[in-house]
Short mmCIF file of N, CA and C in Angstrom, two decimals:
data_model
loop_
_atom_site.label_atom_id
_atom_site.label_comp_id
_atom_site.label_asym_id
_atom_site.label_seq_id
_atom_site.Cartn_x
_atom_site.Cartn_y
_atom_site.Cartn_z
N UNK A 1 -37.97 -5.75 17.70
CA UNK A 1 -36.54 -5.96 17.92
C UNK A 1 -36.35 -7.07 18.94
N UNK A 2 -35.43 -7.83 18.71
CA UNK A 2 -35.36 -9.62 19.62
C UNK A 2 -34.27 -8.87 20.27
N UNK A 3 -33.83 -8.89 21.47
CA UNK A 3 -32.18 -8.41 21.86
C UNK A 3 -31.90 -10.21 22.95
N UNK A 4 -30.77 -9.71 22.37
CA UNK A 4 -29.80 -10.96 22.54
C UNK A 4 -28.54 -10.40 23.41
N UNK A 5 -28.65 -11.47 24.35
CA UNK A 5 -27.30 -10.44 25.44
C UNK A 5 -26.29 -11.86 25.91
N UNK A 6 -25.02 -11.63 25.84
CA UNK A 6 -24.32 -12.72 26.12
C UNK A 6 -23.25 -12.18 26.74
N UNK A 7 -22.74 -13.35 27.81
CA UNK A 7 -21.76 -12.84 29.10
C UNK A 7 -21.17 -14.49 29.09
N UNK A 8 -19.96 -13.98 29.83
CA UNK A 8 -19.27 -14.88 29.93
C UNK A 8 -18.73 -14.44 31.44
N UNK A 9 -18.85 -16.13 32.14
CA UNK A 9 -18.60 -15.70 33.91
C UNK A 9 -16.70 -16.06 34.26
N UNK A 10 -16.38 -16.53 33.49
CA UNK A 10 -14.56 -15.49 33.63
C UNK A 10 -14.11 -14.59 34.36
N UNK A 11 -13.51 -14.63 35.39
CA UNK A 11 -13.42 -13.29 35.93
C UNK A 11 -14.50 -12.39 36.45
N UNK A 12 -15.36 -13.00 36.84
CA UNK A 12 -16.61 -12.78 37.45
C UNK A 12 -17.17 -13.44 39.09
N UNK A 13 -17.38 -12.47 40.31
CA UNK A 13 -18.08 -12.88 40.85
C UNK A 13 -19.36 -13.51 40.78
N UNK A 14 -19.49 -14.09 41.56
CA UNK A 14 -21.14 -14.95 41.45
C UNK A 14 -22.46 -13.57 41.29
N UNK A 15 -22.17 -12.78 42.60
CA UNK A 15 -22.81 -11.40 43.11
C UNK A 15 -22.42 -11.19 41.37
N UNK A 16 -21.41 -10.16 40.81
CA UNK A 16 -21.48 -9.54 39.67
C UNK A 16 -22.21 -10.29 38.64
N UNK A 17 -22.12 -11.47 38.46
CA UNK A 17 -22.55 -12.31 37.16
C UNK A 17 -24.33 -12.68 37.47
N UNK A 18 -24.43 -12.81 38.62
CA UNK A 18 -25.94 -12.69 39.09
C UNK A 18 -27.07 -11.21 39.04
N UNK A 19 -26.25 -10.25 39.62
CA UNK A 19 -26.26 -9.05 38.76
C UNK A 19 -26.59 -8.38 38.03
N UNK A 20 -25.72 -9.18 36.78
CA UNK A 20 -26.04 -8.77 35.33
C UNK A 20 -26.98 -9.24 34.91
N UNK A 21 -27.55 -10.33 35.41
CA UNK A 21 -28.31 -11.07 34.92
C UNK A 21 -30.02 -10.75 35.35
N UNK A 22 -29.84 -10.14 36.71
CA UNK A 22 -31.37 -9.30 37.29
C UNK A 22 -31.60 -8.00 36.15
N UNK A 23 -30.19 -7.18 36.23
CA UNK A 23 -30.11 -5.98 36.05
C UNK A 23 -30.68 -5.52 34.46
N UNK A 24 -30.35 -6.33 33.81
CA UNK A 24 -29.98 -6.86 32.24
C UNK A 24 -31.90 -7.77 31.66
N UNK A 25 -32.69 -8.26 33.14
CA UNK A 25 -33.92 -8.68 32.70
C UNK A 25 -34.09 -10.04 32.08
N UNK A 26 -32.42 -10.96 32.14
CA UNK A 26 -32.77 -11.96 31.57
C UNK A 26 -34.00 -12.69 31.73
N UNK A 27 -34.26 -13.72 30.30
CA UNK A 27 -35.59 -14.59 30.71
C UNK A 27 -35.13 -15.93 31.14
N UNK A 28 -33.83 -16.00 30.29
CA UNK A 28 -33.24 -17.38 29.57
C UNK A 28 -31.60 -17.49 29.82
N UNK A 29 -30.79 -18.06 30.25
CA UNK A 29 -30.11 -17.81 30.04
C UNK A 29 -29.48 -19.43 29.34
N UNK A 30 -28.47 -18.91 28.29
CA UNK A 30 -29.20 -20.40 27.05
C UNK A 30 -26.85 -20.44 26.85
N UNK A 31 -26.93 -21.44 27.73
CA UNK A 31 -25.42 -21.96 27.80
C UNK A 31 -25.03 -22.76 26.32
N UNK A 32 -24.12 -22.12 26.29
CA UNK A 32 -23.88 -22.43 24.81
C UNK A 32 -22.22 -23.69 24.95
N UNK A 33 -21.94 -23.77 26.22
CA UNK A 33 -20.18 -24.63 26.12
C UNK A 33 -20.66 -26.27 25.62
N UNK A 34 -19.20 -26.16 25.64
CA UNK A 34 -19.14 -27.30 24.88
C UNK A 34 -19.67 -28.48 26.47
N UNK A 35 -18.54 -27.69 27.56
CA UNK A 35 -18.87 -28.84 28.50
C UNK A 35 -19.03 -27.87 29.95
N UNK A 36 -20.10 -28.02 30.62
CA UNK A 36 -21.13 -27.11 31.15
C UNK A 36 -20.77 -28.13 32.89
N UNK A 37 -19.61 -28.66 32.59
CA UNK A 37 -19.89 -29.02 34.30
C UNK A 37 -18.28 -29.69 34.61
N UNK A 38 -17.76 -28.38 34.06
CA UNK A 38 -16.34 -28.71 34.50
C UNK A 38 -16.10 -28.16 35.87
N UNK A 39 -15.16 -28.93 36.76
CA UNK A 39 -14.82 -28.24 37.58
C UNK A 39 -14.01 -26.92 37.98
N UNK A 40 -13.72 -26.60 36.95
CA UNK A 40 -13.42 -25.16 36.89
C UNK A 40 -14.64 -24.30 36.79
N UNK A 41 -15.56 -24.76 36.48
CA UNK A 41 -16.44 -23.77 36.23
C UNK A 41 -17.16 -22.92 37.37
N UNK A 42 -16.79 -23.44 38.90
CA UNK A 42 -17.54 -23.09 39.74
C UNK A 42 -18.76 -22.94 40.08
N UNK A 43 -19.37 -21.67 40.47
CA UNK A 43 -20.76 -21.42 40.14
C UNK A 43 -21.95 -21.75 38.97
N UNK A 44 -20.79 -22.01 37.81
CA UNK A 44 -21.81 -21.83 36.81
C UNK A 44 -21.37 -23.45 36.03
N UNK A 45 -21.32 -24.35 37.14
CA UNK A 45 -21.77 -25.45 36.83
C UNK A 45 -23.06 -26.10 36.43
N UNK A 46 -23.37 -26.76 35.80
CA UNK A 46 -24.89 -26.64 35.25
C UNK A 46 -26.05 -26.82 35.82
N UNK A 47 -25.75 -27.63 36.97
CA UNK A 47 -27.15 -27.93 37.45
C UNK A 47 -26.78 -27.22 39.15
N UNK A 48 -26.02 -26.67 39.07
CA UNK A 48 -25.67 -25.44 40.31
C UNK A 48 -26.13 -23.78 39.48
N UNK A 49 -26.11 -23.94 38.18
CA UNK A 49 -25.80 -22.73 37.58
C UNK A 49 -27.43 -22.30 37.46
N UNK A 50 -28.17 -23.48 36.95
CA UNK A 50 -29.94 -23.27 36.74
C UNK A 50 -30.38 -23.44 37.85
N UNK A 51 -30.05 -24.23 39.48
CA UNK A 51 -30.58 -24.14 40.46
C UNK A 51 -30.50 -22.38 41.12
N UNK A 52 -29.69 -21.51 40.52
CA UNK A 52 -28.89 -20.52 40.88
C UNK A 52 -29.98 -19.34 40.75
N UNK A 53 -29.96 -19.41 39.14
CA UNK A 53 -30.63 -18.69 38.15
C UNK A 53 -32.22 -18.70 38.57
N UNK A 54 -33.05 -19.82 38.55
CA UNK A 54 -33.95 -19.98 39.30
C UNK A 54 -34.92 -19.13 40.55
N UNK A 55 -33.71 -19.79 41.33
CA UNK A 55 -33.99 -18.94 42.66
C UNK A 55 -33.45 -17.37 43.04
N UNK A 56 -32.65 -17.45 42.89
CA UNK A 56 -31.95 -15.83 42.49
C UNK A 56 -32.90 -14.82 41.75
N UNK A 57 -33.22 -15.44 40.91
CA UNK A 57 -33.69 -14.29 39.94
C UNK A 57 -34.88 -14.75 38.91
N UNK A 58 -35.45 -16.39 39.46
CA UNK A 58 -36.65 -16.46 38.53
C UNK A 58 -36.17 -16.68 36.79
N UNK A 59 -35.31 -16.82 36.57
CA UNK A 59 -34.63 -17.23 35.33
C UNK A 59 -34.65 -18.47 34.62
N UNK A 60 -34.36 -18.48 33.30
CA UNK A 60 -34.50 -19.85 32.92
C UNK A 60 -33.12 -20.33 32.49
N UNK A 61 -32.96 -21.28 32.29
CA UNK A 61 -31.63 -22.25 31.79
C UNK A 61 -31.70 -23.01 30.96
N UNK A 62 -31.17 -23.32 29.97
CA UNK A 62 -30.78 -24.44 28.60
C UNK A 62 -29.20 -24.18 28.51
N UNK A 63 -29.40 -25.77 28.04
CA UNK A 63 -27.75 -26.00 27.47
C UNK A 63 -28.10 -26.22 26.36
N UNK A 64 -27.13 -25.54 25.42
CA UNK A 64 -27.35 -25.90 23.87
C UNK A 64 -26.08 -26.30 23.03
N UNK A 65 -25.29 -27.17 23.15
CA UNK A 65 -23.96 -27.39 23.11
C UNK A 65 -24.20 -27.33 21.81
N UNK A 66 -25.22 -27.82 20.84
CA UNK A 66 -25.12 -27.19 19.12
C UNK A 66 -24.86 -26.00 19.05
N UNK A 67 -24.37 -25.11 19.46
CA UNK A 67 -24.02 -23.64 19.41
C UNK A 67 -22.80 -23.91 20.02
N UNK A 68 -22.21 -24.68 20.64
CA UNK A 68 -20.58 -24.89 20.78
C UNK A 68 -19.78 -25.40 19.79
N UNK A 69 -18.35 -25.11 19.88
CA UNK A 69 -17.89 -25.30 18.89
C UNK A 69 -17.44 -26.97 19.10
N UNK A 70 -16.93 -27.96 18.21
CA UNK A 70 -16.36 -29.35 18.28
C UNK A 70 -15.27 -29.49 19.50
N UNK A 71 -14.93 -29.85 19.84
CA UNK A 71 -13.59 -30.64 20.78
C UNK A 71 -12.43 -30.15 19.40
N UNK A 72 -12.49 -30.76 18.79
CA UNK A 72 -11.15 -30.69 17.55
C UNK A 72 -11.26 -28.96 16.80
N UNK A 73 -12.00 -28.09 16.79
CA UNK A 73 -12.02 -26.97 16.45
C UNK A 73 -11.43 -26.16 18.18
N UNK A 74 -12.20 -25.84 19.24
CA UNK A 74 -11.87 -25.49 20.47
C UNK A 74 -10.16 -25.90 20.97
N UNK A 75 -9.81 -26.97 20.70
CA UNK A 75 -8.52 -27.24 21.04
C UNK A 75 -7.38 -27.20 19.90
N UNK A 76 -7.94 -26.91 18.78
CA UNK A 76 -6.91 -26.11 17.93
C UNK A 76 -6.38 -24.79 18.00
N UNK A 77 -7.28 -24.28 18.63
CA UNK A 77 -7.43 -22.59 18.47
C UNK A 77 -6.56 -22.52 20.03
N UNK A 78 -6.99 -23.45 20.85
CA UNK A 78 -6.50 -23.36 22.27
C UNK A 78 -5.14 -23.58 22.18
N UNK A 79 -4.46 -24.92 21.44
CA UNK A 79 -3.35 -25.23 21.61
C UNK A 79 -2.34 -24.49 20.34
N UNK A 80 -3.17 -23.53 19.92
CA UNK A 80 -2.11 -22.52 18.86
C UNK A 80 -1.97 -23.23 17.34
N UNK A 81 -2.76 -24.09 16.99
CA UNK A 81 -2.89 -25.17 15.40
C UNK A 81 -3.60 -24.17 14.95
N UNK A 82 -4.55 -23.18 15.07
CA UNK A 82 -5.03 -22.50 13.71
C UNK A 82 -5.25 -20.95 14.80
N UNK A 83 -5.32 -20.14 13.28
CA UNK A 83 -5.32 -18.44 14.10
C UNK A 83 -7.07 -18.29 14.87
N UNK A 84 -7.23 -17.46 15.04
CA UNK A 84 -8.51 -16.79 15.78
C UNK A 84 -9.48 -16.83 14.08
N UNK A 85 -8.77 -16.21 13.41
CA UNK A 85 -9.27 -15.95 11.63
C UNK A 85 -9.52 -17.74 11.06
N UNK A 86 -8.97 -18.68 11.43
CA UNK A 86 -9.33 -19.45 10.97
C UNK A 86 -10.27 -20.22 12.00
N UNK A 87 -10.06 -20.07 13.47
CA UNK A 87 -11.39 -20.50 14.34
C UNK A 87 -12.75 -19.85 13.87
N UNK A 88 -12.55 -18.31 13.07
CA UNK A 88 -13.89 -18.50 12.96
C UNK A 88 -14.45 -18.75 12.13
N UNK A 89 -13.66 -18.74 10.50
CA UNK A 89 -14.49 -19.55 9.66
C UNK A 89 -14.62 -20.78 9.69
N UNK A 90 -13.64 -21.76 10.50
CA UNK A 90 -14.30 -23.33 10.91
C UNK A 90 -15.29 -23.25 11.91
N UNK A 91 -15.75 -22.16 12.87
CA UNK A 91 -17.30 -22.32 13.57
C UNK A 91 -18.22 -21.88 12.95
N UNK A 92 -18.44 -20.71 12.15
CA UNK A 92 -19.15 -20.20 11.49
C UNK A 92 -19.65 -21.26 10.10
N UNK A 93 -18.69 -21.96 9.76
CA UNK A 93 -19.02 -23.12 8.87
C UNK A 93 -19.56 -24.56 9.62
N UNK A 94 -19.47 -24.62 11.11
CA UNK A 94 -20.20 -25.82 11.93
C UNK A 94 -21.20 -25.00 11.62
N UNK A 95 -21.67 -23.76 12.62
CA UNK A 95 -22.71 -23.17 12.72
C UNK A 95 -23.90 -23.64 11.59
N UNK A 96 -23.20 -23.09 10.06
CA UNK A 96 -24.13 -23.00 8.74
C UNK A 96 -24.51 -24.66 8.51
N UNK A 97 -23.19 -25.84 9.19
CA UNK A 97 -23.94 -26.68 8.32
C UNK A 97 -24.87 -27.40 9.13
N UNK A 98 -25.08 -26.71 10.66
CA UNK A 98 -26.06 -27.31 11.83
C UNK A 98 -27.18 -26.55 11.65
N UNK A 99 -27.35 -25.42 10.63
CA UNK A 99 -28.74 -24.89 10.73
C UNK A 99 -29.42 -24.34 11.49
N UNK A 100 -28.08 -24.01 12.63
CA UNK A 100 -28.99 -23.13 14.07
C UNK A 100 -29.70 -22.25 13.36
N UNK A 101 -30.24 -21.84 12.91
CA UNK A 101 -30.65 -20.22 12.51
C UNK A 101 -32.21 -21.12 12.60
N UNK A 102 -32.30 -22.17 12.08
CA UNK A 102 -33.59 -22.75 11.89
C UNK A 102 -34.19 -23.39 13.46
N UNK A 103 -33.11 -23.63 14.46
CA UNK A 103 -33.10 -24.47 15.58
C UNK A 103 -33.45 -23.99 16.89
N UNK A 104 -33.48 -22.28 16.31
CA UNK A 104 -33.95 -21.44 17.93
C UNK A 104 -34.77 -20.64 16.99
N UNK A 105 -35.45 -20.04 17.64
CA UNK A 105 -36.43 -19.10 17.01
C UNK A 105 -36.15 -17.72 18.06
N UNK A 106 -36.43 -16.88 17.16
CA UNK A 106 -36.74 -15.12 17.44
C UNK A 106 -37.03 -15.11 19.10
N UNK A 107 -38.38 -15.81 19.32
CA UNK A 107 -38.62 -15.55 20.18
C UNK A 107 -37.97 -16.12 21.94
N UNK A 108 -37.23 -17.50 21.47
CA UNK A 108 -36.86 -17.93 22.33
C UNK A 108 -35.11 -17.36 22.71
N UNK A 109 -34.73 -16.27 21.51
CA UNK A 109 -33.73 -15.60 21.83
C UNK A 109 -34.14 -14.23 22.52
N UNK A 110 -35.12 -13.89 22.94
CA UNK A 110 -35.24 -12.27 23.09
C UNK A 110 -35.15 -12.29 24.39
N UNK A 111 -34.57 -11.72 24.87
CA UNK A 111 -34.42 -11.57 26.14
C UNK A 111 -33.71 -12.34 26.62
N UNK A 112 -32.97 -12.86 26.32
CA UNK A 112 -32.11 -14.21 26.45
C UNK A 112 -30.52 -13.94 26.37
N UNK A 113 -29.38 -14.75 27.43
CA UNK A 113 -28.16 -14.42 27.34
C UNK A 113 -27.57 -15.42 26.96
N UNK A 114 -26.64 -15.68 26.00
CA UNK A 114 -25.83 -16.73 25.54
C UNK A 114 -24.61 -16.33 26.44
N UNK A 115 -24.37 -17.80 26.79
CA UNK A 115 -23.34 -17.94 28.29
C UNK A 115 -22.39 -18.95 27.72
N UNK A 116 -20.90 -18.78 28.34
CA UNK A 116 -19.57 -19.17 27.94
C UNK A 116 -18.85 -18.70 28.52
N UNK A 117 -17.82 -19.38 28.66
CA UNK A 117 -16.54 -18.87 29.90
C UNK A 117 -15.85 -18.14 29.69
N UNK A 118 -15.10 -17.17 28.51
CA UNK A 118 -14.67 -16.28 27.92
C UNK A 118 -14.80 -15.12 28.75
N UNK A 119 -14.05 -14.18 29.59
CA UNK A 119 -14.39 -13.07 30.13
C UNK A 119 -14.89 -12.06 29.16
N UNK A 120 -14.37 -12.28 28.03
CA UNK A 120 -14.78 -10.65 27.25
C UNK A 120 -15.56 -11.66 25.78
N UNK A 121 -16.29 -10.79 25.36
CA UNK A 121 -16.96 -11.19 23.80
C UNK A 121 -15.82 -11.17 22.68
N UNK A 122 -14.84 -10.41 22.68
CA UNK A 122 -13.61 -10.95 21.80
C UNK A 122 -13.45 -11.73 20.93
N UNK A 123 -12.54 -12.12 21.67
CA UNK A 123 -12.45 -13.40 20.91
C UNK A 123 -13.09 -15.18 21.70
N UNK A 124 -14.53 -15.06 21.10
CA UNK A 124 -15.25 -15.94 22.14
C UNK A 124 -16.26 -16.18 20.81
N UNK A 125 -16.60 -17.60 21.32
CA UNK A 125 -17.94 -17.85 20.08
C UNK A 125 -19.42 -17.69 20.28
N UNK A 126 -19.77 -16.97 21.35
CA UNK A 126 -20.80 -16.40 21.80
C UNK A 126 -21.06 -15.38 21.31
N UNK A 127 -19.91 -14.51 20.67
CA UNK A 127 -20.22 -13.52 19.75
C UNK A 127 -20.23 -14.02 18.66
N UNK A 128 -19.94 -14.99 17.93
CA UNK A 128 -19.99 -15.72 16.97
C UNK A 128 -20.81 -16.21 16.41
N UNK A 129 -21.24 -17.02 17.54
CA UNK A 129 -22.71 -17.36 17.34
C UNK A 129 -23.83 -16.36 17.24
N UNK A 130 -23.62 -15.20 17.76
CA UNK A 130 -24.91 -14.03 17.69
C UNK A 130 -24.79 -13.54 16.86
N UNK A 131 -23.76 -12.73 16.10
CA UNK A 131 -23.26 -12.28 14.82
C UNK A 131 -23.79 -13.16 13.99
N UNK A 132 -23.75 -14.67 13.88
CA UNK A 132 -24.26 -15.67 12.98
C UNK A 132 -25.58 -15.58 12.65
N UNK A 133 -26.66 -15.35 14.14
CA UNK A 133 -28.00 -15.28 14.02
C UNK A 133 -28.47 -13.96 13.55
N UNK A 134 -27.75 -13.15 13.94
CA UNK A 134 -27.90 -11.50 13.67
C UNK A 134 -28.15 -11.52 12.02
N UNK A 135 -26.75 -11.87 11.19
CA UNK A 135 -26.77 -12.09 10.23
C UNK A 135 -28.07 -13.09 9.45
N UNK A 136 -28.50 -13.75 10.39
CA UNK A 136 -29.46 -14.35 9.48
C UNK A 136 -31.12 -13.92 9.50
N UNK A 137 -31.07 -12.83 10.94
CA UNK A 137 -32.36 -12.20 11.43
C UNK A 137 -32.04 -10.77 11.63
N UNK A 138 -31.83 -9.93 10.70
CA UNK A 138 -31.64 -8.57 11.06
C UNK A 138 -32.24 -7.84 12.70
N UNK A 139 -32.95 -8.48 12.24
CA UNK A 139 -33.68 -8.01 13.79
C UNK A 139 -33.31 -7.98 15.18
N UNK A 140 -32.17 -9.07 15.41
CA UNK A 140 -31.80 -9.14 16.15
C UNK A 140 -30.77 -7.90 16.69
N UNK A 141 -30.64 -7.51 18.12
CA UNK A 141 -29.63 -6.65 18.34
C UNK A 141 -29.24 -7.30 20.03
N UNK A 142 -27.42 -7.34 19.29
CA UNK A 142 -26.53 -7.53 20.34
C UNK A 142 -26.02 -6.94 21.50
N UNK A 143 -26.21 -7.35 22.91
CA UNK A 143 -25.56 -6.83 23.57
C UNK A 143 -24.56 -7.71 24.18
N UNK A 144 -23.42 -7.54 24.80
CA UNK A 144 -22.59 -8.19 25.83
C UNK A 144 -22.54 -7.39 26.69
N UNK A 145 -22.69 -8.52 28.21
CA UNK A 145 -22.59 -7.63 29.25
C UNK A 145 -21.82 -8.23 30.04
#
């Protein structure tokens, strides 16, 4: 069994989101945004976020923005141009025609958290994306934390 755990630091202390991330055993934690060093992002700016992860807790870091969704898909859904139902069959159709399923392997997901700013798995493409891989590797099992 590969388990796959994804969080989003939204509404999250540094302490809580660091945390989850001891508590939970990450190996990896594999950033999936589109843009990983906004200044909103605080803590989990990118090269603050893996200097973090690192030392904190011995963790690893990747950005994998092929698991983010486009600029023109993200700001449709943001600015109210298409429903949640149609954000996800236009990511789920980036997803299929980028071939992630072929682009990470089993092993480099196990133990591993897909990260995004979204407080809850909801409506977020971190669940999207895991549901995607799930679907293509039974094996896989989801958690959000």
């Amino acid at each position: 069994m590969t388990t796959l755990f994804t969080i989003g630091f939204t509404k999250k202390t540094a302490e809580d989101f660091f945390t989850l991330i001891k508590h939970n055993h990450i190996k990896c934690v594999i950033d999936i945004r589109l843009n990983n060093a906004s200044q909103l992002a605080g803590f989990s700016k990118k090269t603050d976020l893996e200097y973090f992860l690192k030392e904190i807790y011995d963790c690893g870091y990747r950005h994998l923005p092929i698991l983010a969704p486009t600029k023109n898909i993200l700001d449709s859904y943001k600015k109210k141009k298409i429903s949640w139902g149609n954000y996800t069959l236009q990511y789920n159709a980036l997803l299929k025609s980028r071939g992630i399923e072929n682009l990470i392997s089993l092993d480099d997901l196990n133990e591993s958290c897909f990260l995004c700013s979204e407080s809850t798995a909801d409506h977020c493409h971190r669940r999207l994306a895991a549901e995607y891989l799930k679907n293509k590797h039974e094996q896989i099992k989801i958690v959000h934390i």
